[in-house]
Amino acid sequence: MLALLTGVHGLVALGTSRTLFQPDEFWQSLEVAHKIVFGYGYLTWEWASAQPIRSIAHPAMFVPLYYTLRMLGLDHVSFLMVAPQLQQALLTAVGDWFAYRLVVKMFGRPTALVWIIVHLSSMFWLFTATRTFANTAETALTSIAMFYWPLSPSAVGQLTYAPHLRDFRKALFFAFLTVLLRPTSLVFWMGMGLLTLTYVGHRKQVLWHVVWEPLWIGALVLGFGVWLDSLYYGYWTCPAFSFFVQNVVTNVSAFYGANAWHWYLTVCLPTFLTCFLWAFGHGIRYVIFEPRYEKARPLLILCAWTILVYSLLQHKEIRFLQQLVPWLHVFASVGLQPPATITSLRNAWAVIPRWIRICLVAQLPVLVYVCAFHGRAQVAVTTYLHALTQSDTPPKSIGFLMPCHSTPWQSHLHSPSMEAGGPSGDAGLAWFLGCPPPPAGASDYWDQMDFFYHDPELYLLTRFPDEVDVSFPPMDYTSITPTGSQSPYDKGWRHSWPSHIVLFSSLLDVYTSSGTILDLLRSKGYREGARFWNAIFHPDEKRRGDVVVLVHYSMGITGS
């Protein structure tokens, strides 16, 4: 089964490594690891602030891989793009294998084989499971921890025996690793810990193990995390505490979107389960009311607890519940009531209702599209620009006039030449529109991206020179002074015209006082150098259309 899971996730990784889902899969993991190994890359505000809120633990998982590629001379963009996702695919496969073994232990192999069908036919799971989010690593480690965890009063009572105590220690080790990767994972494990305490009863020796083991293992793992973060940042720091202050106390995360309290129930659960939603409902009923399925009640309590706590927070994202997906699929598998005669995946497929099988087959083209094609241009343009930097006419500078973090950065550009004018990102020879969070309590906040998209024509006419300097100097952030505009958040951004501009084609169609943005850029001497198809439809209107690279005519490029 492990070979099957590895093969499926490895195949999917070849597609997802060429597409973009959300910026964090690059900017909060690979970009940081790239900077550690290769010495250049961009650190977002989460890493660069005086009180950083990100732990180095997750990016550190990719450092050995990058270092090996560098030492072997294999740090080509094609390898740098695919290798991290293949590494994540292997970790996900191992996590799924442990989840499968847990289902076998709970309900037997027939139900576990049906779980494999349900799990690997989940479009959301395949779309996200090989992406380099901290959530995906967290999910795999959670599955490993849950396999070893004592999930019943009788199992907890056996902690006085050495083999069971060793398993409990393994569970705690992997559980605290998930907290190290994502501090919010503590919500899940707090629920698990409280539930385990209810299984202790009056057994004092068991209570000692349930209380003492998490204390020393947690101190060891999390203490190592603090040491590792302090080593990386160069001073003693605890990003998990800063993360809590920023996202819970000051609620900065709400700047990136807020949803209704029921969003996880009404949007996420149907997305996770699709045509198995009805089976999930039946499975919940069986787990609650039928004694033969009571072994899954701890999973149900944990899922309900985690969803409840997360629903109290304003900022919600679908991948925040990724940790629960394997267990939600367990309930759907139980709801299908698989017969004990199932001995293979072929038998498991046959017991699934025909209408569901038709739906699963019908969704295959959609699955291929979202995994291998949707958002493809946002990655392809960076590899194209890398190739240009190695050509006889490399870009002298590149400006990204698109929503911030719409593409990967140096983890895919892998172009040290773009750092020659100073660190790229906010300034330098390669820059993009920034979107740092607001100061606490600033309800009227605008970031640089907001200023640009409010009136692209005004931004281009007032923050760029009238004439293009064909030496294409770097953007110098140190020379920027506030414009004196009415907004206190206007930093006075000033740009030099770059040799290459990257944007979404929807921007070119925006009307101006004398035509369109395309006409304005043509008047400055820019011509289309490359165009990449990105998506059939994009929910963000600013990211609609193709990704276009405009090149100044002085670079010797002819085009429309």
PDB file of C-alpha atoms in Angstrom, residues 230-421:
ATOM      1  CA  SER A 230      17.120  31.616  17.914  1.00  0.00           C
ATOM      2  CA  LEU A 231      20.064  30.194  15.993  1.00  0.00           C
ATOM      3  CA  TYR A 232      18.453  31.211  12.696  1.00  0.00           C
ATOM      4  CA  TYR A 233      17.389  34.714  13.744  1.00  0.00           C
ATOM      5  CA  GLY A 234      20.547  35.420  15.720  1.00  0.00           C
ATOM      6  CA  TYR A 235      18.805  36.236  18.993  1.00  0.00           C
ATOM      7  CA  TRP A 236      16.541  34.471  21.467  1.00  0.00           C
ATOM      8  CA  THR A 237      13.000  34.443  20.144  1.00  0.00           C
ATOM      9  CA  CYS A 238       9.812  32.393  20.296  1.00  0.00           C
ATOM     10  CA  PRO A 239       7.912  32.850  17.005  1.00  0.00           C
ATOM     11  CA  ALA A 240       4.970  30.788  18.267  1.00  0.00           C
ATOM     12  CA  PHE A 241       4.241  33.372  20.964  1.00  0.00           C
ATOM     13  CA  SER A 242       4.567  36.255  18.482  1.00  0.00           C
ATOM     14  CA  PHE A 243       2.287  34.335  16.105  1.00  0.00           C
ATOM     15  CA  PHE A 244      -0.375  34.114  18.809  1.00  0.00           C
ATOM     16  CA  VAL A 245      -0.123  37.836  19.606  1.00  0.00           C
ATOM     17  CA  GLN A 246      -0.295  38.895  15.939  1.00  0.00           C
ATOM     18  CA  ASN A 247      -3.093  36.608  14.792  1.00  0.00           C
ATOM     19  CA  VAL A 248      -5.254  36.206  17.888  1.00  0.00           C
ATOM     20  CA  VAL A 249      -4.655  39.161  20.204  1.00  0.00           C
ATOM     21  CA  THR A 250      -4.263  41.912  17.577  1.00  0.00           C
ATOM     22  CA  ASN A 251      -6.182  39.941  14.898  1.00  0.00           C
ATOM     23  CA  VAL A 252      -3.861  41.005  12.067  1.00  0.00           C
ATOM     24  CA  SER A 253      -4.821  37.873  10.127  1.00  0.00           C
ATOM     25  CA  ALA A 254      -8.284  39.371   9.487  1.00  0.00           C
ATOM     26  CA  PHE A 255      -6.582  41.767   7.040  1.00  0.00           C
ATOM     27  CA  TYR A 256      -6.130  38.794   4.711  1.00  0.00           C
ATOM     28  CA  GLY A 257      -9.821  37.919   4.758  1.00  0.00           C
ATOM     29  CA  ALA A 258     -12.680  37.161   7.139  1.00  0.00           C
ATOM     30  CA  ASN A 259     -15.456  34.606   6.821  1.00  0.00           C
ATOM     31  CA  ALA A 260     -18.716  33.782   8.569  1.00  0.00           C
ATOM     32  CA  TRP A 261     -18.605  31.517  11.625  1.00  0.00           C
ATOM     33  CA  HIS A 262     -20.194  28.642   9.671  1.00  0.00           C
ATOM     34  CA  TRP A 263     -17.778  28.805   6.716  1.00  0.00           C
ATOM     35  CA  TYR A 264     -15.879  25.651   7.649  1.00  0.00           C
ATOM     36  CA  LEU A 265     -19.148  23.705   7.874  1.00  0.00           C
ATOM     37  CA  THR A 266     -20.911  25.080   4.818  1.00  0.00           C
ATOM     38  CA  VAL A 267     -17.957  25.459   2.446  1.00  0.00           C
ATOM     39  CA  CYS A 268     -15.036  23.324   3.592  1.00  0.00           C
ATOM     40  CA  LEU A 269     -16.786  20.075   4.496  1.00  0.00           C
ATOM     41  CA  PRO A 270     -18.573  19.835   1.113  1.00  0.00           C
ATOM     42  CA  THR A 271     -15.255  20.604  -0.599  1.00  0.00           C
ATOM     43  CA  PHE A 272     -13.423  17.883   1.327  1.00  0.00           C
ATOM     44  CA  LEU A 273     -16.137  15.256   0.808  1.00  0.00           C
ATOM     45  CA  THR A 274     -17.907  16.202  -2.485  1.00  0.00           C
ATOM     46  CA  CYS A 275     -20.095  13.256  -3.515  1.00  0.00           C
ATOM     47  CA  PHE A 276     -19.263  11.366  -0.305  1.00  0.00           C
ATOM     48  CA  LEU A 277     -20.977  14.023   1.819  1.00  0.00           C
ATOM     49  CA  TRP A 278     -24.099  11.894   2.258  1.00  0.00           C
ATOM     50  CA  ALA A 279     -21.966   8.909   3.329  1.00  0.00           C
ATOM     51  CA  PHE A 280     -20.163  11.185   5.785  1.00  0.00           C
ATOM     52  CA  GLY A 281     -23.513  12.057   7.371  1.00  0.00           C
ATOM     53  CA  HIS A 282     -24.411   8.379   7.711  1.00  0.00           C
ATOM     54  CA  GLY A 283     -20.958   7.646   9.105  1.00  0.00           C
ATOM     55  CA  ILE A 284     -21.381  10.280  11.813  1.00  0.00           C
ATOM     56  CA  ARG A 285     -24.676   8.662  12.800  1.00  0.00           C
ATOM     57  CA  TYR A 286     -23.134   5.190  12.952  1.00  0.00           C
ATOM     58  CA  VAL A 287     -20.187   6.386  15.033  1.00  0.00           C
ATOM     59  CA  ILE A 288     -22.469   8.124  17.542  1.00  0.00           C
ATOM     60  CA  PHE A 289     -25.144   5.458  17.920  1.00  0.00           C
ATOM     61  CA  GLU A 290     -23.668   2.058  16.983  1.00  0.00           C
ATOM     62  CA  PRO A 291     -21.297   0.379  19.478  1.00  0.00           C
ATOM     63  CA  ARG A 292     -19.266  -1.401  16.781  1.00  0.00           C
ATOM     64  CA  TYR A 293     -18.045   1.988  15.527  1.00  0.00           C
ATOM     65  CA  GLU A 294     -17.342   3.554  18.902  1.00  0.00           C
ATOM     66  CA  LYS A 295     -13.594   3.321  18.252  1.00  0.00           C
ATOM     67  CA  ALA A 296     -13.977   6.303  15.910  1.00  0.00           C
ATOM     68  CA  ARG A 297     -15.669   8.496  18.510  1.00  0.00           C
ATOM     69  CA  PRO A 298     -12.380  10.096  19.615  1.00  0.00           C
ATOM     70  CA  LEU A 299     -11.794  11.123  15.986  1.00  0.00           C
ATOM     71  CA  LEU A 300     -15.276  12.626  15.811  1.00  0.00           C
ATOM     72  CA  ILE A 301     -14.776  14.555  19.050  1.00  0.00           C
ATOM     73  CA  LEU A 302     -11.421  15.878  17.844  1.00  0.00           C
ATOM     74  CA  CYS A 303     -12.794  16.993  14.481  1.00  0.00           C
ATOM     75  CA  ALA A 304     -15.772  18.723  16.102  1.00  0.00           C
ATOM     76  CA  TRP A 305     -13.552  20.406  18.703  1.00  0.00           C
ATOM     77  CA  THR A 306     -11.042  21.657  16.133  1.00  0.00           C
ATOM     78  CA  ILE A 307     -13.702  22.998  13.767  1.00  0.00           C
ATOM     79  CA  LEU A 308     -15.463  24.717  16.664  1.00  0.00           C
ATOM     80  CA  VAL A 309     -12.323  26.505  17.870  1.00  0.00           C
ATOM     81  CA  TYR A 310     -11.175  27.501  14.382  1.00  0.00           C
ATOM     82  CA  SER A 311     -14.659  28.819  13.601  1.00  0.00           C
ATOM     83  CA  LEU A 312     -14.272  31.374  16.388  1.00  0.00           C
ATOM     84  CA  LEU A 313     -11.448  33.083  14.457  1.00  0.00           C
ATOM     85  CA  GLN A 314     -12.306  35.625  11.764  1.00  0.00           C
ATOM     86  CA  HIS A 315      -9.620  34.605   9.289  1.00  0.00           C
ATOM     87  CA  LYS A 316     -10.374  31.222   7.785  1.00  0.00           C
ATOM     88  CA  GLU A 317      -8.682  29.271   5.019  1.00  0.00           C
ATOM     89  CA  ILE A 318      -9.637  25.878   3.698  1.00  0.00           C
ATOM     90  CA  ARG A 319      -6.177  24.418   4.238  1.00  0.00           C
ATOM     91  CA  PHE A 320      -6.348  25.222   7.956  1.00  0.00           C
ATOM     92  CA  LEU A 321      -8.531  22.108   8.300  1.00  0.00           C
ATOM     93  CA  GLN A 322      -6.275  19.921   6.179  1.00  0.00           C
ATOM     94  CA  GLN A 323      -5.152  18.123   9.339  1.00  0.00           C
ATOM     95  CA  LEU A 324      -8.687  16.707   9.655  1.00  0.00           C
ATOM     96  CA  VAL A 325      -9.185  15.481   6.092  1.00  0.00           C
ATOM     97  CA  PRO A 326      -8.021  11.857   6.619  1.00  0.00           C
ATOM     98  CA  TRP A 327     -10.385  11.474   9.581  1.00  0.00           C
ATOM     99  CA  LEU A 328     -13.349  13.057   7.798  1.00  0.00           C
ATOM    100  CA  HIS A 329     -12.800  10.461   5.086  1.00  0.00           C
ATOM    101  CA  VAL A 330     -12.893   7.745   7.762  1.00  0.00           C
ATOM    102  CA  PHE A 331     -16.472   8.729   8.609  1.00  0.00           C
ATOM    103  CA  ALA A 332     -17.425   8.657   4.921  1.00  0.00           C
ATOM    104  CA  SER A 333     -15.909   5.179   4.619  1.00  0.00           C
ATOM    105  CA  VAL A 334     -17.858   3.970   7.649  1.00  0.00           C
ATOM    106  CA  GLY A 335     -21.021   5.468   6.169  1.00  0.00           C
ATOM    107  CA  LEU A 336     -20.625   3.315   3.059  1.00  0.00           C
ATOM    108  CA  GLN A 337     -20.968   0.199   5.277  1.00  0.00           C
ATOM    109  CA  PRO A 338     -18.328  -1.858   3.436  1.00  0.00           C
ATOM    110  CA  PRO A 339     -18.943  -5.634   3.629  1.00  0.00           C
ATOM    111  CA  ALA A 340     -16.358  -7.900   5.248  1.00  0.00           C
ATOM    112  CA  THR A 341     -15.826  -9.711   1.930  1.00  0.00           C
ATOM    113  CA  ILE A 342     -13.687  -6.880   0.493  1.00  0.00           C
ATOM    114  CA  THR A 343     -10.156  -8.142  -0.132  1.00  0.00           C
ATOM    115  CA  SER A 344      -8.790  -5.711  -2.728  1.00  0.00           C
ATOM    116  CA  LEU A 345      -9.115  -2.171  -4.008  1.00  0.00           C
ATOM    117  CA  ARG A 346     -11.076  -3.544  -6.963  1.00  0.00           C
ATOM    118  CA  ASN A 347     -13.636  -5.000  -4.558  1.00  0.00           C
ATOM    119  CA  ALA A 348     -13.671  -1.730  -2.613  1.00  0.00           C
ATOM    120  CA  TRP A 349     -14.378   0.217  -5.799  1.00  0.00           C
ATOM    121  CA  ALA A 350     -17.227  -2.140  -6.661  1.00  0.00           C
ATOM    122  CA  VAL A 351     -19.092  -1.583  -3.373  1.00  0.00           C
ATOM    123  CA  ILE A 352     -19.205   2.177  -3.859  1.00  0.00           C
ATOM    124  CA  PRO A 353     -22.621   3.185  -5.247  1.00  0.00           C
ATOM    125  CA  ARG A 354     -22.682   3.418  -9.009  1.00  0.00           C
ATOM    126  CA  TRP A 355     -23.717   7.068  -9.104  1.00  0.00           C
ATOM    127  CA  ILE A 356     -20.688   7.991  -6.987  1.00  0.00           C
ATOM    128  CA  ARG A 357     -18.375   6.031  -9.282  1.00  0.00           C
ATOM    129  CA  ILE A 358     -19.788   7.921 -12.251  1.00  0.00           C
ATOM    130  CA  CYS A 359     -19.176  11.225 -10.445  1.00  0.00           C
ATOM    131  CA  LEU A 360     -15.610  10.228  -9.577  1.00  0.00           C
ATOM    132  CA  VAL A 361     -14.816   9.282 -13.163  1.00  0.00           C
ATOM    133  CA  ALA A 362     -16.458  12.481 -14.422  1.00  0.00           C
ATOM    134  CA  GLN A 363     -14.289  14.611 -12.125  1.00  0.00           C
ATOM    135  CA  LEU A 364     -11.019  13.185 -13.509  1.00  0.00           C
ATOM    136  CA  PRO A 365     -10.652  15.869 -16.222  1.00  0.00           C
ATOM    137  CA  VAL A 366     -11.308  18.549 -13.594  1.00  0.00           C
ATOM    138  CA  LEU A 367      -8.725  16.955 -11.300  1.00  0.00           C
ATOM    139  CA  VAL A 368      -6.115  16.932 -14.053  1.00  0.00           C
ATOM    140  CA  TYR A 369      -6.902  20.548 -14.876  1.00  0.00           C
ATOM    141  CA  VAL A 370      -6.658  21.927 -11.334  1.00  0.00           C
ATOM    142  CA  CYS A 371      -3.521  19.941 -10.484  1.00  0.00           C
ATOM    143  CA  ALA A 372      -1.546  20.421 -13.680  1.00  0.00           C
ATOM    144  CA  PHE A 373      -2.901  23.504 -15.472  1.00  0.00           C
ATOM    145  CA  HIS A 374      -4.805  25.980 -13.274  1.00  0.00           C
ATOM    146  CA  GLY A 375      -2.382  28.747 -12.286  1.00  0.00           C
ATOM    147  CA  ARG A 376       0.350  27.255 -14.449  1.00  0.00           C
ATOM    148  CA  ALA A 377       1.505  30.563 -15.965  1.00  0.00           C
ATOM    149  CA  GLN A 378       2.244  32.030 -12.546  1.00  0.00           C
ATOM    150  CA  VAL A 379       4.995  29.437 -12.167  1.00  0.00           C
ATOM    151  CA  ALA A 380       6.000  29.148 -15.829  1.00  0.00           C
ATOM    152  CA  VAL A 381       6.804  32.851 -16.101  1.00  0.00           C
ATOM    153  CA  THR A 382       9.467  32.556 -13.389  1.00  0.00           C
ATOM    154  CA  THR A 383      11.219  29.675 -15.122  1.00  0.00           C
ATOM    155  CA  TYR A 384      11.009  31.633 -18.388  1.00  0.00           C
ATOM    156  CA  LEU A 385      12.628  34.641 -16.728  1.00  0.00           C
ATOM    157  CA  HIS A 386      15.330  32.392 -15.296  1.00  0.00           C
ATOM    158  CA  ALA A 387      16.081  31.155 -18.799  1.00  0.00           C
ATOM    159  CA  LEU A 388      16.280  34.768 -19.989  1.00  0.00           C
ATOM    160  CA  THR A 389      18.859  35.587 -17.305  1.00  0.00           C
ATOM    161  CA  GLN A 390      21.045  32.836 -18.767  1.00  0.00           C
ATOM    162  CA  SER A 391      20.641  34.086 -22.354  1.00  0.00           C
ATOM    163  CA  ASP A 392      22.713  36.516 -24.426  1.00  0.00           C
ATOM    164  CA  THR A 393      20.205  39.310 -23.743  1.00  0.00           C
ATOM    165  CA  PRO A 394      19.329  38.933 -20.052  1.00  0.00           C
ATOM    166  CA  PRO A 395      16.846  41.289 -18.381  1.00  0.00           C
ATOM    167  CA  LYS A 396      18.440  44.337 -16.811  1.00  0.00           C
ATOM    168  CA  SER A 397      15.566  44.668 -14.353  1.00  0.00           C
ATOM    169  CA  ILE A 398      12.118  43.148 -13.825  1.00  0.00           C
ATOM    170  CA  GLY A 399       8.995  44.716 -12.343  1.00  0.00           C
ATOM    171  CA  PHE A 400       5.965  42.647 -11.336  1.00  0.00           C
ATOM    172  CA  LEU A 401       2.820  44.785 -11.690  1.00  0.00           C
ATOM    173  CA  MET A 402       0.470  42.193 -10.266  1.00  0.00           C
ATOM    174  CA  PRO A 403      -1.056  41.353  -6.875  1.00  0.00           C
ATOM    175  CA  CYS A 404       1.706  40.646  -4.398  1.00  0.00           C
ATOM    176  CA  HIS A 405       3.134  37.124  -4.293  1.00  0.00           C
ATOM    177  CA  SER A 406       1.315  36.113  -7.486  1.00  0.00           C
ATOM    178  CA  THR A 407       4.385  34.127  -8.520  1.00  0.00           C
ATOM    179  CA  PRO A 408       7.177  32.325  -6.703  1.00  0.00           C
ATOM    180  CA  TRP A 409      10.369  34.338  -6.266  1.00  0.00           C
ATOM    181  CA  GLN A 410      14.004  33.269  -6.130  1.00  0.00           C
ATOM    182  CA  SER A 411      13.082  29.675  -5.297  1.00  0.00           C
ATOM    183  CA  HIS A 412      12.094  29.525  -8.988  1.00  0.00           C
ATOM    184  CA  LEU A 413      13.804  32.552 -10.555  1.00  0.00           C
ATOM    185  CA  HIS A 414      17.100  31.310  -9.082  1.00  0.00           C
ATOM    186  CA  SER A 415      18.845  34.338 -10.578  1.00  0.00           C
ATOM    187  CA  PRO A 416      21.620  35.884  -8.466  1.00  0.00           C
ATOM    188  CA  SER A 417      22.096  38.518 -11.176  1.00  0.00           C
ATOM    189  CA  MET A 418      18.797  40.068 -10.047  1.00  0.00           C
ATOM    190  CA  GLU A 419      20.402  40.741  -6.641  1.00  0.00           C
ATOM    191  CA  ALA A 420      23.234  42.838  -8.109  1.00  0.00           C
ATOM    192  CA  GLY A 421      21.375  46.097  -7.432  1.00  0.00           C
TER     193      GLY A 421
END
